[in-house]
Every structure is written in structure tokens, then in C-alpha cells.
Short mmCIF file of C-alpha atoms in Angstrom, two decimals:
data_model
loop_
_atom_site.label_atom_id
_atom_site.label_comp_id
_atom_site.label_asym_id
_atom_site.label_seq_id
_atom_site.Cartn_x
_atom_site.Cartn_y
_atom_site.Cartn_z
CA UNK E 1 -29.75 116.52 450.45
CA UNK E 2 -27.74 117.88 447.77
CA UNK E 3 -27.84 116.58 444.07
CA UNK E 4 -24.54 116.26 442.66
CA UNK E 5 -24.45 116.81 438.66
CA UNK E 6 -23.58 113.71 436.53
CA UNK E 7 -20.68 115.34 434.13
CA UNK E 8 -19.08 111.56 433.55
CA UNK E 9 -21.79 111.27 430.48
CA UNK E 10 -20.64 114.56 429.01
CA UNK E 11 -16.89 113.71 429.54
CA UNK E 12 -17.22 109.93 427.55
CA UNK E 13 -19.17 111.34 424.63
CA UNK E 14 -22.00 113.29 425.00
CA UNK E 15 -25.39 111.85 425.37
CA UNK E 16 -24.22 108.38 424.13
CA UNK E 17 -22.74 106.38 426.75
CA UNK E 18 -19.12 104.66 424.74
CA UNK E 19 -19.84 107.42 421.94
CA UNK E 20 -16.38 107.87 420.10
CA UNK E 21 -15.97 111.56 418.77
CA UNK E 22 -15.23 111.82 414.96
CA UNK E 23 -12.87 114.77 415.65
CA UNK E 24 -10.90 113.15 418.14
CA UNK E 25 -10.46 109.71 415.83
CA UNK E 26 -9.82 112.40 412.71
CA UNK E 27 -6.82 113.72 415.21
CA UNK E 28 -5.47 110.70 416.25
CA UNK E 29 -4.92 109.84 412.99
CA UNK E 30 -3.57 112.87 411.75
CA UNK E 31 -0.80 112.57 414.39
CA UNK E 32 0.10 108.96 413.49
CA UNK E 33 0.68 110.12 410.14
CA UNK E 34 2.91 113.06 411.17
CA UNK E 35 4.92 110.26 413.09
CA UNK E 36 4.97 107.82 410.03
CA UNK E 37 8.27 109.57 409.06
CA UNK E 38 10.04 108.04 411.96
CA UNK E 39 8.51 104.61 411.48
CA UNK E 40 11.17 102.94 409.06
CA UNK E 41 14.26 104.31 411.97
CA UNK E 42 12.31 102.66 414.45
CA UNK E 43 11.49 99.50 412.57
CA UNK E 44 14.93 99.18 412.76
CA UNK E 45 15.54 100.05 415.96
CA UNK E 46 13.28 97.58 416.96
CA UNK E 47 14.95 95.14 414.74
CA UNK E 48 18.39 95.67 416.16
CA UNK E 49 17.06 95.19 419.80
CA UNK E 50 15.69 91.81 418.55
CA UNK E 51 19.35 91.25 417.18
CA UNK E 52 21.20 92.20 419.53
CA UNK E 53 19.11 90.22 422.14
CA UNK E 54 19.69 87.41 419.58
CA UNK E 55 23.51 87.89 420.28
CA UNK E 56 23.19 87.70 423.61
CA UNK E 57 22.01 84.20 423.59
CA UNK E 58 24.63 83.27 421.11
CA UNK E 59 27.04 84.93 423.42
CA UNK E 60 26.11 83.70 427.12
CA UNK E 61 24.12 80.46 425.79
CA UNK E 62 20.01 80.02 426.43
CA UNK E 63 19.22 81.25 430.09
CA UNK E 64 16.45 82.14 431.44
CA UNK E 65 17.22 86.08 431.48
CA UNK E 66 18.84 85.98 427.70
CA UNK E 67 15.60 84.00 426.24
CA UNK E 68 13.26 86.44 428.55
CA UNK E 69 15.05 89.73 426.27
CA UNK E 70 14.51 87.50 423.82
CA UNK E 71 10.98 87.19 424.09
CA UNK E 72 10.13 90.47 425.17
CA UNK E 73 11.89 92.40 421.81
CA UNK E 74 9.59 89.75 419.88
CA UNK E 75 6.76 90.50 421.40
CA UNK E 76 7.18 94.69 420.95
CA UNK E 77 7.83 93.76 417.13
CA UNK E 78 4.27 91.70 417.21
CA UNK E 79 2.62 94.80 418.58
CA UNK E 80 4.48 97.50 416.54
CA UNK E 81 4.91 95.73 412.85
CA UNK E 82 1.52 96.29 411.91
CA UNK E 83 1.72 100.29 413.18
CA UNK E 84 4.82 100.94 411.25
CA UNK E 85 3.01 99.31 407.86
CA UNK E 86 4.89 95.92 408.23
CA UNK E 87 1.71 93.43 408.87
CA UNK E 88 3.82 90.60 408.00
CA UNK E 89 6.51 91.46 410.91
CA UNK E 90 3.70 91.54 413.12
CA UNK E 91 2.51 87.53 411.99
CA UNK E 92 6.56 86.63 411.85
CA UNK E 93 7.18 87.98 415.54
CA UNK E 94 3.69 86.73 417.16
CA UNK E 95 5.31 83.36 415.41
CA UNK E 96 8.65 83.86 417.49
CA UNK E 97 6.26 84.65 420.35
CA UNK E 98 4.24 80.99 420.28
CA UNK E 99 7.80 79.73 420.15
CA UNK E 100 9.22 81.00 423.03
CA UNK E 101 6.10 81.53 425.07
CA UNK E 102 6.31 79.15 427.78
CA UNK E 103 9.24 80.13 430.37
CA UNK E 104 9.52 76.90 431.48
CA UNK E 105 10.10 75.48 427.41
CA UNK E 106 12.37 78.94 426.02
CA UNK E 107 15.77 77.61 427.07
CA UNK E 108 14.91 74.64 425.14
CA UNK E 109 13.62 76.58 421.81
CA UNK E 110 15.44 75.42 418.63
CA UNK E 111 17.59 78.27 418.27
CA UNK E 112 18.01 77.34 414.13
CA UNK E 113 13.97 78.50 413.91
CA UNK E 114 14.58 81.17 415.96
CA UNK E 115 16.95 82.74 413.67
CA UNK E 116 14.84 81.96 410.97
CA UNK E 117 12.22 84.28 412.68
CA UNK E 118 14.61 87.25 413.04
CA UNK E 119 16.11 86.49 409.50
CA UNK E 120 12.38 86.59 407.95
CA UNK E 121 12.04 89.98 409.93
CA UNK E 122 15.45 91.07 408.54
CA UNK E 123 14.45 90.03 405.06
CA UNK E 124 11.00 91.70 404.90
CA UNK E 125 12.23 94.91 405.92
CA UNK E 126 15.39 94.57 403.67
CA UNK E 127 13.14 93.46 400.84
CA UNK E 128 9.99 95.59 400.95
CA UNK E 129 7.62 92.82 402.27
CA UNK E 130 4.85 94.05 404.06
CA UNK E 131 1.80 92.14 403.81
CA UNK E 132 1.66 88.07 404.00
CA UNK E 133 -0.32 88.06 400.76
CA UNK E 134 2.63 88.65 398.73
CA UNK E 135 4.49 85.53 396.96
CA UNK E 136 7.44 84.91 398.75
CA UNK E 137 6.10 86.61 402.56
CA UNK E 138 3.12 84.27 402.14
CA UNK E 139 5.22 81.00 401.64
CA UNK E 140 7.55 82.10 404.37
CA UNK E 141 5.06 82.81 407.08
CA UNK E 142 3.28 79.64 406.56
CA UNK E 143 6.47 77.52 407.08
CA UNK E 144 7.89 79.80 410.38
CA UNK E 145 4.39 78.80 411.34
CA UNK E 146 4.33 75.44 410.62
CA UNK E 147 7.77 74.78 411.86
CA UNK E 148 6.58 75.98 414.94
CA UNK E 149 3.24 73.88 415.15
CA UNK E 150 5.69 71.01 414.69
CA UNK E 151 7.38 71.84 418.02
CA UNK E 152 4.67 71.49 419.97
CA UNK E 153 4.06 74.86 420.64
#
């Protein structure tokens, strides 16, 4: 019979099964921070995909395929606000998301709060609002959120 070695231990971190390697984390983050340059032009790219699928619904009326773009630019500004040091686009968009979650519900959505979503994003970026702590982000949150507790969602 012939042993095989075990090299998956030495391949995930050394002797420490789930052990994360200093250098690699210190890396990592030296290359998001080489990228942070580009994060404002892609903010707003972001941001004008959300628009522009925002348009779309205006244009062609709520389907089922204009609500899904919908939905799906919201939800890449929920994962990506936070990376590109906008914490508070991240809370406004995850809002958006609860409101047009359910497939079977989007094409009924009130589309009044769901330009007051993309208008909040707008406005944050426009006015240097990053973090839900500060005066006017903090009021503004809490009533997208509350607004959209009220519909059941």
C-alpha cells in the first residue's frame, strides 16, 4: 500500500486547519486600496445602471423583466456601497431590495418610494453622505425604512 502525503493542510494555512495568513490579508488590502481610485467612477456607474433601469420602468411600465433589472442593479449597490466607502448606499439599496424582493409583489411596488430610494442614493453621493450616523443620512434611512415596513414588506 502506498501512503499518499496530506499537502491540503499546508495549502489552507500551515499547521492550523482555517489559519488565515497575515501576509496574504496585508495584500489583499493593499490592492483594494490601489483600486480605491476607481471607486467614486464606479459608484457612479453603478448609480447610472440603477437609473437607467429606473427609466426603463418609467418607459415600458412595471413588468416582470423591467422590475427584475430593477432589482438586480439594487442589489449590486447593497453589496458594493459599503466597498466603495458609501455604508449608507449599502442600508438605502438593501432598503430598495426588501421592497422589491418578492417577484410575485415587484410589479406592484409603489414606484413614488422607489424613487425615493434611488434619489437618497443620488443625494448621498451628490452630497458626501457616507455613513447613516450623520444628521440628515440618519433621518433619511430610517424613513426609506419605515416607509417600507409600512408596505408590508
Amino acid at each position: 500500500m502506498i501512503q499518499v502525503p496530506n499537502t491540503l493542510q499546508a495549502k489552507v494555512g500551515g499547521s492550523r486547519l482555517g489559519a488565515i495568513d497575515p501576509a496574504a490579508i496585508a495584500k489583499a488590502e493593499a490592492a483594494l486600496k490601489s483600486l480605491s481610485g476607481n471607486f467614486a467612477q464606479w459608484l457612479a456607474d453603478e448609480i447610472t445602471k440603477l437609473d437607467t433601469a429606473r427609466q426603463e420602468v418609467r418607459a415600458t411600465g412595471a413588468t416582470g423583466e423591467t422590475m427584475e433589472s430593477l432589482y438586480l442593479r439594487a442589489h449590486d449597490l447593497k453589496g458594493l456601497g459599503a466597498t466603495y466607502g458609501f455604508p449608507i448606499i449599502t442600508r438605502i439599496a438593501a432598503s430598495l431590495c426588501r421592497l422589491i424582493d418578492d417577484k410575485a409583489k415587484r410589479v406592484g411596488a409603489p414606484m413614488p418610494l422607489v424613487d425615493a430610494h434611488i434619489d437618497a442614493i443620488k443625494a448621498a453621493v451628490r452630497d458626501d453622505i457616507r455613513e447613516d450616523t450623520h444628521p440628515v443620512g440618519a433621518v433619511l434611512v430610517k424613513e426609506l425604512e419605515a416607509q417600507v415596513a409600512a408596505t408590508g414588506a
